[in-house]
Each structure stands twice: as structure tokens, then as C-alpha cells.
CSV table of N, CA and C in Angstrom, one decimal:
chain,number,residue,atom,x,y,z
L,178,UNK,N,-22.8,170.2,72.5
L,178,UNK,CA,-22.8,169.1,71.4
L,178,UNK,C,-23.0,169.8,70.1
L,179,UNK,N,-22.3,169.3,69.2
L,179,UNK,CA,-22.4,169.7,67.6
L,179,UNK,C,-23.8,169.2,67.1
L,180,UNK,N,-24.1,170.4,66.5
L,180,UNK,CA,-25.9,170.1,65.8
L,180,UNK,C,-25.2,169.5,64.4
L,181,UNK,N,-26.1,168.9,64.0
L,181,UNK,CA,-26.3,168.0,62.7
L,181,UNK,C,-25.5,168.7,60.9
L,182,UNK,N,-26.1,169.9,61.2
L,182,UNK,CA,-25.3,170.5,60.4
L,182,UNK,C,-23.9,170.5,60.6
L,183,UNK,N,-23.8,171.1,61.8
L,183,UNK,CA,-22.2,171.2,61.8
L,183,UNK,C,-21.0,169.9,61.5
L,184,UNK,N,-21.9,168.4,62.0
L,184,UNK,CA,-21.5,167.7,61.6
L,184,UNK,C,-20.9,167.0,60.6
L,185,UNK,N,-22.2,167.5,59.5
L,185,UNK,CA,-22.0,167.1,57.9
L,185,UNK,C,-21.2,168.2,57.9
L,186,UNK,N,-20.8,169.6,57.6
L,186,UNK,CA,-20.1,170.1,56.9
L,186,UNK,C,-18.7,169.7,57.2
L,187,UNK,N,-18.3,169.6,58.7
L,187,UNK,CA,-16.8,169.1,59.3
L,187,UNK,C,-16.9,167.5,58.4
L,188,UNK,N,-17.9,166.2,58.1
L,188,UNK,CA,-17.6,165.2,57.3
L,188,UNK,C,-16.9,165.5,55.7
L,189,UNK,N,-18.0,166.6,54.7
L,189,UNK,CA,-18.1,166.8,53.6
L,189,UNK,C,-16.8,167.4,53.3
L,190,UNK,N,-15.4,167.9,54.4
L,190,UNK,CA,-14.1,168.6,54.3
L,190,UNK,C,-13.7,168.1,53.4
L,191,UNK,N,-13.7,166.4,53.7
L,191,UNK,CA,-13.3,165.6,52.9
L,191,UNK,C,-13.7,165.3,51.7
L,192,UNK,N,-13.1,166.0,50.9
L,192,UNK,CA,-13.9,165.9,49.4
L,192,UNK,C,-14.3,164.6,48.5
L,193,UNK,N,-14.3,163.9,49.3
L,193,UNK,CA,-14.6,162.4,48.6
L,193,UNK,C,-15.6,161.8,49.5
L,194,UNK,N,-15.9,162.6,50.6
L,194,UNK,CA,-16.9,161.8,51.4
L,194,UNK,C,-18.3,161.5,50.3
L,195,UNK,N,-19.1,160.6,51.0
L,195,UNK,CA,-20.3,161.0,49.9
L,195,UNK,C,-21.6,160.6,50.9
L,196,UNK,N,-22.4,161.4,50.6
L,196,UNK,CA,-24.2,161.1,51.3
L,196,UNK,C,-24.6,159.9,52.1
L,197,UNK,N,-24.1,159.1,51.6
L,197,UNK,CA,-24.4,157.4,52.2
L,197,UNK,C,-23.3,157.2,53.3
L,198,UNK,N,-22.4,158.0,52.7
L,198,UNK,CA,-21.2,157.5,54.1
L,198,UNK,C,-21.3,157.9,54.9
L,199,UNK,N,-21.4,159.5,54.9
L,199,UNK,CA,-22.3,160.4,56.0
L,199,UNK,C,-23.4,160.1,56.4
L,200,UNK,N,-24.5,159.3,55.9
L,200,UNK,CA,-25.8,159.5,56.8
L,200,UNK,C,-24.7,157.8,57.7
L,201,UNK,N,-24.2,157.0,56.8
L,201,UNK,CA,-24.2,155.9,57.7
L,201,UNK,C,-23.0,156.4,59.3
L,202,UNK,N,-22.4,157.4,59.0
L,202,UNK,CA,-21.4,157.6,60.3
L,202,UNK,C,-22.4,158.5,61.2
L,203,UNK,N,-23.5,159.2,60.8
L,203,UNK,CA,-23.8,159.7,61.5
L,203,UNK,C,-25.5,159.3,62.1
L,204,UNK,N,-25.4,158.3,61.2
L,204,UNK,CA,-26.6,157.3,62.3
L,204,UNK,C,-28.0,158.1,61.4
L,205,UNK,N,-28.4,158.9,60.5
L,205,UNK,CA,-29.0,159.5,60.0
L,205,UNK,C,-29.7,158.9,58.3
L,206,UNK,N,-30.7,159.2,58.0
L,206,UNK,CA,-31.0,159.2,56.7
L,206,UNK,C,-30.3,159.8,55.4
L,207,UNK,N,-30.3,159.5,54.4
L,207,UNK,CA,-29.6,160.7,53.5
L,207,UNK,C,-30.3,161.4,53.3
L,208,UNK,N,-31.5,161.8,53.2
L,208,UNK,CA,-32.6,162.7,53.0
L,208,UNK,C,-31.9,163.7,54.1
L,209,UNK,N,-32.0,163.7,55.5
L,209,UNK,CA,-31.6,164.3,56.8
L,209,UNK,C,-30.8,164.8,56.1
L,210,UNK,N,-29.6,164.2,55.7
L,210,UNK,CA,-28.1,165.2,54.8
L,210,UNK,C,-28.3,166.1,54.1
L,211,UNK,N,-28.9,165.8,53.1
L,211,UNK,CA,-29.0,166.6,51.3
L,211,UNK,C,-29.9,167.5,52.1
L,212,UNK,N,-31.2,167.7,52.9
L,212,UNK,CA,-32.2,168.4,53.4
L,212,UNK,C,-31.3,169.9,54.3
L,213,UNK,N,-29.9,169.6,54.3
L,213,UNK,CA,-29.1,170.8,54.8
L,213,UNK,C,-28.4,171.3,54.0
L,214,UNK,N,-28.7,171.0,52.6
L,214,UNK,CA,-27.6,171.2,51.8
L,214,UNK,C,-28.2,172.7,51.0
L,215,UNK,N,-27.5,173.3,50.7
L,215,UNK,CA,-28.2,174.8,50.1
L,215,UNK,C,-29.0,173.7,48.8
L,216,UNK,N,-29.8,175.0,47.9
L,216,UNK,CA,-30.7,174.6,46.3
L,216,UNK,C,-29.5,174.2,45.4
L,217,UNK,N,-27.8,174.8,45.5
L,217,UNK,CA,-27.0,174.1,44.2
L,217,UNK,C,-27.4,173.1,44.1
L,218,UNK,N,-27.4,171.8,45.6
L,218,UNK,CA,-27.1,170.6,46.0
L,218,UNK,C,-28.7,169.7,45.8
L,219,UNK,N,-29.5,170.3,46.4
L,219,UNK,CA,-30.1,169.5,46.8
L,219,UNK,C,-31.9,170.6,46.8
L,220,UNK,N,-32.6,170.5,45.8
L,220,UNK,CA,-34.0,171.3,45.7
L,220,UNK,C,-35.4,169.7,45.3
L,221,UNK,N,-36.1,170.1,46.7
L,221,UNK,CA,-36.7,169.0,46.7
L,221,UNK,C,-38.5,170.1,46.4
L,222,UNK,N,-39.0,168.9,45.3
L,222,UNK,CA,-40.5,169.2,44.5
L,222,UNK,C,-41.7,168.1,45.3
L,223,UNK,N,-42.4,168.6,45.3
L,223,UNK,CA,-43.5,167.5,45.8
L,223,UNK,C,-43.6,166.5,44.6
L,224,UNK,N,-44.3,165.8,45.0
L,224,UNK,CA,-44.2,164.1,44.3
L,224,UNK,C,-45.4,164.4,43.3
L,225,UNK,N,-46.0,165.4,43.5
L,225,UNK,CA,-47.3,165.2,42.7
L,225,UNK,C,-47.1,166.3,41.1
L,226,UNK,N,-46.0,166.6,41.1
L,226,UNK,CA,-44.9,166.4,40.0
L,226,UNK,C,-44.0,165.1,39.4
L,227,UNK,N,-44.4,164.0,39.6
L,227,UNK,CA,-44.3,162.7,39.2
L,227,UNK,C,-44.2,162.2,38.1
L,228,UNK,N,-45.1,162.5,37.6
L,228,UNK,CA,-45.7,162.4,35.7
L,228,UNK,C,-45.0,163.1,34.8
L,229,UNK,N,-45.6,164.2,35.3
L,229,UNK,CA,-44.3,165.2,34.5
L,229,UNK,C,-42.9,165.1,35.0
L,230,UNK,N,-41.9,164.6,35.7
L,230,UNK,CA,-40.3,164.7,35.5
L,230,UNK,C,-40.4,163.2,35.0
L,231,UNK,N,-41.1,161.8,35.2
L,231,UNK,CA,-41.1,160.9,34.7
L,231,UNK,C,-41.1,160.8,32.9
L,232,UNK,N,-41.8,161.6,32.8
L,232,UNK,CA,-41.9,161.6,30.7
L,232,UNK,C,-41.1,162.3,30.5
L,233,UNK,N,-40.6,163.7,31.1
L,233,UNK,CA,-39.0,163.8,30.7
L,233,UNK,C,-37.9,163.4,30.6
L,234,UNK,N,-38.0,162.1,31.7
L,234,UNK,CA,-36.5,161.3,32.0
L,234,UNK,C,-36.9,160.8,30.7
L,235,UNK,N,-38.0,160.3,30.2
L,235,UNK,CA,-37.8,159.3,29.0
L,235,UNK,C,-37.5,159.8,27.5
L,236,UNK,N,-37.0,161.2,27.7
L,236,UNK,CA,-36.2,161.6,26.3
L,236,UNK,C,-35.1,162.0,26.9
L,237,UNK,N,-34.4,160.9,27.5
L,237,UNK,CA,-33.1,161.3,28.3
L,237,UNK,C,-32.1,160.3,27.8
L,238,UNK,N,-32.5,158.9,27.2
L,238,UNK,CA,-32.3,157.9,27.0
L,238,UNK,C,-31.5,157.2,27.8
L,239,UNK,N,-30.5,156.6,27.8
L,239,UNK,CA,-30.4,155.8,29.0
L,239,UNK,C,-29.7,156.5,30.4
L,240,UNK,N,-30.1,155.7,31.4
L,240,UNK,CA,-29.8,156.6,32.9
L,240,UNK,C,-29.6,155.3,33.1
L,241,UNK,N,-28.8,156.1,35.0
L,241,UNK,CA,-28.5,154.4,35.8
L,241,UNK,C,-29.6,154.5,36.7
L,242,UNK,N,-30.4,153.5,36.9
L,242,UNK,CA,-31.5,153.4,37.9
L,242,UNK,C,-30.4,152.8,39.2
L,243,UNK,N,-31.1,152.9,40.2
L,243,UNK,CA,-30.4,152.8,41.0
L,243,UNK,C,-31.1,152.8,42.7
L,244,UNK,N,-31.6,151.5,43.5
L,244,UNK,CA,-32.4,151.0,44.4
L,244,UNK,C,-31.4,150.3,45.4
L,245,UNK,N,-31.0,150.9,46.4
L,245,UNK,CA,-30.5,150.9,47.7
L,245,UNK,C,-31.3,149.9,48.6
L,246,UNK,N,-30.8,148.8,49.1
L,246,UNK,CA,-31.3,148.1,50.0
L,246,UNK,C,-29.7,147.8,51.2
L,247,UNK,N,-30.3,147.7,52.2
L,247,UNK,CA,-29.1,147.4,53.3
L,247,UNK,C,-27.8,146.9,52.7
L,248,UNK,N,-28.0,145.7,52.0
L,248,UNK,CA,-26.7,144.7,51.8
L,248,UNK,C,-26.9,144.9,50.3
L,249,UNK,N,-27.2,145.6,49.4
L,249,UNK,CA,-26.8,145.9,47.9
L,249,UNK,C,-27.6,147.3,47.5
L,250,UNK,N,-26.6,147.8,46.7
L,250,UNK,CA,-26.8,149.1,45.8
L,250,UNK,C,-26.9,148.4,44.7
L,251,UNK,N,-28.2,148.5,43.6
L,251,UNK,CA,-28.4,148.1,42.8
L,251,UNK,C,-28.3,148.7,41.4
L,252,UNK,N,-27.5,149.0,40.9
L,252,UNK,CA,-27.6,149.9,39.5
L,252,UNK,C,-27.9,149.4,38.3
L,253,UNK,N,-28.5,149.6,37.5
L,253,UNK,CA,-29.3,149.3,36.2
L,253,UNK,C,-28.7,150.1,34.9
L,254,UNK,N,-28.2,150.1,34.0
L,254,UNK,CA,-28.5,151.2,33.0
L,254,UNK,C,-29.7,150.4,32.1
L,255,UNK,N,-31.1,151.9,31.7
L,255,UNK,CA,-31.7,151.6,31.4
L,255,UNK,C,-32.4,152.9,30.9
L,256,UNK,N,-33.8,153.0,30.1
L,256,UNK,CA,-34.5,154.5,29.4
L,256,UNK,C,-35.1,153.7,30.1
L,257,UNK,N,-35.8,155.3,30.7
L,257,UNK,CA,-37.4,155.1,31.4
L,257,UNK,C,-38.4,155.4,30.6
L,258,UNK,N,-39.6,154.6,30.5
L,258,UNK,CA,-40.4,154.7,29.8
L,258,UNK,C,-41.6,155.5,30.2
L,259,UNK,N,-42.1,156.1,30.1
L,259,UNK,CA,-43.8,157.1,30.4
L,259,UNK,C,-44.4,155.7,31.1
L,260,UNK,N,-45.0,155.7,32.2
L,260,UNK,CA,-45.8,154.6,32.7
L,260,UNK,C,-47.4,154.7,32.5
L,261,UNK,N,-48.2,153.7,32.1
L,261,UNK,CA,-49.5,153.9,32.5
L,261,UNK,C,-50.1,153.9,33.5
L,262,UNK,N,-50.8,154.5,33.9
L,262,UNK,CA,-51.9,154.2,35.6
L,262,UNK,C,-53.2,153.5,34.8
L,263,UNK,N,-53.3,152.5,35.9
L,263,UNK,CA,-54.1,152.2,36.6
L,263,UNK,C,-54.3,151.1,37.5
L,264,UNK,N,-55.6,151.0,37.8
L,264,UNK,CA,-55.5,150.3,39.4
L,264,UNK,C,-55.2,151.1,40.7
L,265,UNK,N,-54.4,152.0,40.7
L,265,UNK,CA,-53.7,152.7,41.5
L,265,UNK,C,-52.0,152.6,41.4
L,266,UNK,N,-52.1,152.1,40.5
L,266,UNK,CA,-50.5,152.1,40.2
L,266,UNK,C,-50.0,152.7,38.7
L,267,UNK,N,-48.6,152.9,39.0
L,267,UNK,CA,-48.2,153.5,37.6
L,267,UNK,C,-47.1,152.1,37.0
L,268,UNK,N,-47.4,151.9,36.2
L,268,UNK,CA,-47.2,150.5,35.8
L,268,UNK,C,-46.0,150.8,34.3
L,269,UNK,N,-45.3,150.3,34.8
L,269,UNK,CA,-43.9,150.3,33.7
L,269,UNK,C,-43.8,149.1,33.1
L,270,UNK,N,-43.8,149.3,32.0
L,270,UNK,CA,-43.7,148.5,30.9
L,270,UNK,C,-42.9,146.8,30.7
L,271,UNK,N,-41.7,147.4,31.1
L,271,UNK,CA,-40.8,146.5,30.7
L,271,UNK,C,-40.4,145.9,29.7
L,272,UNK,N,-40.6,146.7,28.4
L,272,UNK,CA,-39.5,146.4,27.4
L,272,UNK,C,-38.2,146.3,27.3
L,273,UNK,N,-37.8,145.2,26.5
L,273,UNK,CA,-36.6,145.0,26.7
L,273,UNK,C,-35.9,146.5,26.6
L,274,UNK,N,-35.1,146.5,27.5
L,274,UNK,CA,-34.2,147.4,27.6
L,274,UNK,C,-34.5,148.8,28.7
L,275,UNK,N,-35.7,148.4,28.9
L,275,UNK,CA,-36.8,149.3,29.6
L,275,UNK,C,-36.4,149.3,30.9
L,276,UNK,N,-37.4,150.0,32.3
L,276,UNK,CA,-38.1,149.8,33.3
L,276,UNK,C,-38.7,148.8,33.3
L,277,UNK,N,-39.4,148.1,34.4
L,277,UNK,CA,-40.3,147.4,34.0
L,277,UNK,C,-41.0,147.1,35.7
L,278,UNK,N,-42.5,147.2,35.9
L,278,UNK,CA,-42.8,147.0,37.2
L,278,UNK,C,-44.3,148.1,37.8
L,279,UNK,N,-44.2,148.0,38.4
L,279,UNK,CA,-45.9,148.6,39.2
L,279,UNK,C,-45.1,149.8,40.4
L,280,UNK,N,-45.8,150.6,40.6
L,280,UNK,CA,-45.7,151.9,41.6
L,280,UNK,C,-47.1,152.2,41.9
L,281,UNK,N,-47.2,151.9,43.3
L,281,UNK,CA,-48.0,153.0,43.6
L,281,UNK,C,-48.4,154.0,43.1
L,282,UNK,N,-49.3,154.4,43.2
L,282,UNK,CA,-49.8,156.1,42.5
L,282,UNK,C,-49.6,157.3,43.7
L,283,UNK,N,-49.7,156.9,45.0
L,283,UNK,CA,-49.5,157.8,45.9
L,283,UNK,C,-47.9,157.6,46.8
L,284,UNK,N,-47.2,156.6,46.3
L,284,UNK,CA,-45.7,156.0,46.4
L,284,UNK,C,-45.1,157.6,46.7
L,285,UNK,N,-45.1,158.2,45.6
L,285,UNK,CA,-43.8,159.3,45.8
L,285,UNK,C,-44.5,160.4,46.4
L,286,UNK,N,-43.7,160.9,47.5
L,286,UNK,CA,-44.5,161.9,48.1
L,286,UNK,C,-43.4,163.5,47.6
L,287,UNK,N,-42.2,162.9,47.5
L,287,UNK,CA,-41.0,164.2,47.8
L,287,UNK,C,-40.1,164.0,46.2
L,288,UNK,N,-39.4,164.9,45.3
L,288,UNK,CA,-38.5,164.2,44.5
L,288,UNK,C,-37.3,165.3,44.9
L,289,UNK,N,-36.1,164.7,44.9
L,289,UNK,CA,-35.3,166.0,44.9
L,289,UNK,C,-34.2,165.5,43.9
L,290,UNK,N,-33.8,166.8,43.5
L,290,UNK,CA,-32.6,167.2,42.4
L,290,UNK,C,-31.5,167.1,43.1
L,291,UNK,N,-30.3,166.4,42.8
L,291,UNK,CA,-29.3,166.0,44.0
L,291,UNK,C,-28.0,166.0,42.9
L,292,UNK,N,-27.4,167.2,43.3
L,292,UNK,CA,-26.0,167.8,42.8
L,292,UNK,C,-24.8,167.2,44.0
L,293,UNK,N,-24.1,166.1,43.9
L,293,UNK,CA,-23.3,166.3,44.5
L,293,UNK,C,-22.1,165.1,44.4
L,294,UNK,N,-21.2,165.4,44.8
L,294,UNK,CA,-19.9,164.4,44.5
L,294,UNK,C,-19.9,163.1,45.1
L,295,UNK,N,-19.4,162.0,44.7
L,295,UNK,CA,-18.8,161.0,45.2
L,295,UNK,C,-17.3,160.1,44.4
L,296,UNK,N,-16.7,159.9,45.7
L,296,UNK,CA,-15.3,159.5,45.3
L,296,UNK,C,-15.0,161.0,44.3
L,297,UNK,N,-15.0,162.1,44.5
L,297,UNK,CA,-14.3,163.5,43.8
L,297,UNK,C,-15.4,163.5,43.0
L,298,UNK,N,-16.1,162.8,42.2
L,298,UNK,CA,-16.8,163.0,41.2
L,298,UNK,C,-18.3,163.8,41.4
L,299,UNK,N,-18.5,164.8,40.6
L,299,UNK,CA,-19.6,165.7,40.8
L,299,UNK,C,-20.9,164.8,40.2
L,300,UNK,N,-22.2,164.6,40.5
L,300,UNK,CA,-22.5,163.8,39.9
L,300,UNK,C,-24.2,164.3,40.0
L,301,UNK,N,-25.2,164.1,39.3
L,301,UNK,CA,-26.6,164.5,39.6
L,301,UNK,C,-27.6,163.5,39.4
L,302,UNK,N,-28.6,163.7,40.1
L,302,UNK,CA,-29.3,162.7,40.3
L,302,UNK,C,-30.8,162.9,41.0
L,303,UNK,N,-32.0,162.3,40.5
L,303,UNK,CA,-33.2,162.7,41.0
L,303,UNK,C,-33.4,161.4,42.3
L,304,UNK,N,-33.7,161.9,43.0
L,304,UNK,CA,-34.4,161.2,44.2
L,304,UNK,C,-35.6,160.8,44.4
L,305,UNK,N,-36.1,159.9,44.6
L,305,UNK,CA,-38.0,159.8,44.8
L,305,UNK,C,-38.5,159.2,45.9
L,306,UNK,N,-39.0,160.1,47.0
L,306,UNK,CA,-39.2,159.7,48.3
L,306,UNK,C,-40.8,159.2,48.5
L,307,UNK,N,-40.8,158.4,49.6
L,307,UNK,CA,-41.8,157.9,50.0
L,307,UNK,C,-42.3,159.0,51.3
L,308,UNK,N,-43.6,159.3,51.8
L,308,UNK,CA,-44.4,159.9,52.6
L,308,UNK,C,-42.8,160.0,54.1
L,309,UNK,N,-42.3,159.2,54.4
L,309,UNK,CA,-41.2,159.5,55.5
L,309,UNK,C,-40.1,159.9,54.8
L,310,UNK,N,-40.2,160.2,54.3
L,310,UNK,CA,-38.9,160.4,53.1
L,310,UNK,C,-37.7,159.7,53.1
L,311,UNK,N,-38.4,158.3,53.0
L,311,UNK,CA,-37.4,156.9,52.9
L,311,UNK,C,-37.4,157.1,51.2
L,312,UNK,N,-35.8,156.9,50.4
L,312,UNK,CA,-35.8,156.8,48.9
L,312,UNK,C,-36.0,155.3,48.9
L,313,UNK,N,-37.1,155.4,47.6
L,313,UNK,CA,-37.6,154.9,46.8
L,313,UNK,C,-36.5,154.1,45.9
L,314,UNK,N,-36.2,155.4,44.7
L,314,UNK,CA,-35.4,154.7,43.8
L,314,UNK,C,-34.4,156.0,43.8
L,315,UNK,N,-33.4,156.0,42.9
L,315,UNK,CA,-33.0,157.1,42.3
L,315,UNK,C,-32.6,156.7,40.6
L,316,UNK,N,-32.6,158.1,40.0
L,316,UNK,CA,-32.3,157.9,39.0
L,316,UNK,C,-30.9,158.7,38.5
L,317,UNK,N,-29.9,158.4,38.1
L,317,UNK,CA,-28.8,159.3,38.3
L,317,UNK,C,-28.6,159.2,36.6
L,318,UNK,N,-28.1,160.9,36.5
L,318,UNK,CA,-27.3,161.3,34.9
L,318,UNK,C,-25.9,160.3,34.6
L,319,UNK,N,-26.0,159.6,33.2
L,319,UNK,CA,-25.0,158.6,32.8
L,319,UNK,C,-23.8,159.3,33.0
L,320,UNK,N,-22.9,158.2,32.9
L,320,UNK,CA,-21.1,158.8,32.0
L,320,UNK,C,-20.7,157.7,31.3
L,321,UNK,N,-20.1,158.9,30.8
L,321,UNK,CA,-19.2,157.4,29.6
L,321,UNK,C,-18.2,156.8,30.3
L,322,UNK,N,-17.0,156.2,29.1
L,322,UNK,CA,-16.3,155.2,29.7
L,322,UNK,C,-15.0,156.0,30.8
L,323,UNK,N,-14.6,157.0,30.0
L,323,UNK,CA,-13.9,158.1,31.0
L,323,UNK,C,-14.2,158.9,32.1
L,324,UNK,N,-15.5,158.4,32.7
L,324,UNK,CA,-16.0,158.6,34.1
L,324,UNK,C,-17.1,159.8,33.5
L,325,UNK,N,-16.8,160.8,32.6
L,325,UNK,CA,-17.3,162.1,32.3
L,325,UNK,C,-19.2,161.9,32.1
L,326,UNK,N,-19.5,163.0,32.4
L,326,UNK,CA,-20.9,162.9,32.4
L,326,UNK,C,-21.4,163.1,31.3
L,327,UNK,N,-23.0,162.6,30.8
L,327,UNK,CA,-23.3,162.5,29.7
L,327,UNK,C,-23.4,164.3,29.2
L,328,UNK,N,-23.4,165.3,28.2
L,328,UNK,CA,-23.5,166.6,28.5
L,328,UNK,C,-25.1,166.9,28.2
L,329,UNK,N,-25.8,166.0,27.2
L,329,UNK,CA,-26.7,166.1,26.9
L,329,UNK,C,-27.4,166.1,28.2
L,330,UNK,N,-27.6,164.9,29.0
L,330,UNK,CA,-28.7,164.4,30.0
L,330,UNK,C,-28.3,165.4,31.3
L,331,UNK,N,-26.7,165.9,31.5
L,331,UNK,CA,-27.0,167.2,32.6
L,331,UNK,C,-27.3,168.3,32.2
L,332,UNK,N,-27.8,168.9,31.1
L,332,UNK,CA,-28.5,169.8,30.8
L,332,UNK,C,-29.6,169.8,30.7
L,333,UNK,N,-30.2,168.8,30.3
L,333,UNK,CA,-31.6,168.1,30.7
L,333,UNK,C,-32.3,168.1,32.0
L,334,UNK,N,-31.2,167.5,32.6
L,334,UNK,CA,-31.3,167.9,34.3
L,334,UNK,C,-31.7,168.9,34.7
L,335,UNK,N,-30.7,170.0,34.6
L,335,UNK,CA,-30.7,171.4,35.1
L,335,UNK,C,-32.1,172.4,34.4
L,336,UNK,N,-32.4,172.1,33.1
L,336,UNK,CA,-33.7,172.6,32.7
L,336,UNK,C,-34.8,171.9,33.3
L,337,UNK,N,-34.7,170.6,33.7
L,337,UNK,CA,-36.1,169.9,34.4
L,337,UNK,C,-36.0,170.9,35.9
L,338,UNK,N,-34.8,170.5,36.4
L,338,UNK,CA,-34.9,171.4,37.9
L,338,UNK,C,-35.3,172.7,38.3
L,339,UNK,N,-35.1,173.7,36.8
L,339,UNK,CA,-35.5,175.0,37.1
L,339,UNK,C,-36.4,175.6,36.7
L,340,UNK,N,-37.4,174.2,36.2
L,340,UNK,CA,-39.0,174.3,35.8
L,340,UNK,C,-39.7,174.8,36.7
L,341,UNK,N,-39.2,173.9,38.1
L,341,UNK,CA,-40.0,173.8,39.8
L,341,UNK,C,-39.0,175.5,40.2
């Protein structure tokens, strides 16, 4: 029987496959996926780097937030704002045009940097996992109206990633 890896790479042939379609054909997490993918694709930081990629995102200006549930993909465009703690949460603001909402403080345990295509499109994106490394949220680099990526915010990216 084909191990896991071999699976995804014979899926990924197809250059338009994307992470969600593969974990869903193969009965798997997307973490499980991206977790075989070489550092281009996929370099995951412990969570207790949180604060710090968080106040970076917020001189990124706007991103698509983006919170996966069974029956909806939810995408937002919106700037993340620096959150406050306390209580035990990191508590977002919610100004207009903001984040806005409560996090746990011990919520994210895993983040990863996630280089990879969907529908052809190359695309990057931070991950924020929970202790089983169920995602949280993500936060993915804008495009404009011509699909193209913001150039500012993937450079931003790529210097946040090669901090860790």
C-alpha cells in the first residue's frame, strides 16, 4: 500500500489540486499534507511566536482572514490589529474595518508559513494551529483585481518567515 506521502505527491501532479482537496480525498488533515511538504512550502514556528508575527501582520495592511468550518470557508478582507491580553485572552479590538474578538492565550500552539498553489495560483499564507494541530484561522497575502499578489505583503511574508 502507498504511504501518505506518496499519495499527495501522485495528487499534487495535478497542478491545480489544492491542500483542502487533498486532505479531503485522502481522509486526512491539511496540517498532515503541508507537514510533508519540503521548508519552500510549508515551515512551521511554535505558537509562542504569536505576538511577534501578530504585530507584524498589522503593518501589512489589509489581508484575507480566512476560518474554515465544514459547510463554509469564510474570508474577510481586513488589517490585523496588535491585540491586548488579558484575562487569558488576546482580545482584538474590532474597529471598524479591524479584527475584532477574544483568543485564548494558550490557543495557538503551531504557526506555519504556507507557500502553495490553488486553482494554478501560487499563493502564501500563515496558519495558526491549535495544540492537535486543528487550524484555527489563517491569514493569507492579498491580490488585486487581476488575481496578482500584493508585492509589498509577499515580501513581508518572506522576511517574517526567515526571522524563525
Amino acid at each position: 500500500m502507498k504511504d501518505l506521502k506518496q499519495k499527495v505527491d501522485e495528487l499534487f501532479q495535478d497542478k491545480k489540486m489544492s491542500v483542502y482537496e487533498a486532505s479531503k480525498i485522502l481522509q486526512v488533515s491539511e496540517f498532515d499534507i503541508l507537514n510533508l511538504k519540503d521548508e519552500n512550502e510549508f515551515k512551521l514556528v511554535s505558537g509562542d511566536k504569536f505576538l511577534e508575527i501578530i504585530e507584524d501582520l498589522g503593518s501589512w495592511g489589509e489581508v484575507v482572514f480566512i476560518k474554515n468550518t465544514p459547510e463554509f470557508i469564510i474570508e474577510i478582507k481586513l488589517k490585523i490589529d496588535t491585540p491586548k491580553q488579558a484575562r487569558g485572552f488576546y482580545n482584538f479590538n474590532g474597529n471598524s474595518g479591524f479584527l475584532g474578538g477574544h483568543l485564548k492565550e494558550d490557543a495557538i500552539a503551531n504557526i506555519g508559513f504556507v507557500s502553495t498553489k490553488f486553482m494554478g495560483f501560487l499563493g502564501h499564507s500563515l496558519h495558526f494551529y491549535d495544540k492537535n494541530n486543528n487550524s484555527i484561522f489563517k491569514i493569507f497575502v492579498s491580490r488585486d483585481e487581476k488575481m496578482q499578489l500584493n508585492k509589498t505583503q509577499e515580501e513581508k511574508f518572506f522576511r517574517l518567515k526567515n526571522r524563525f
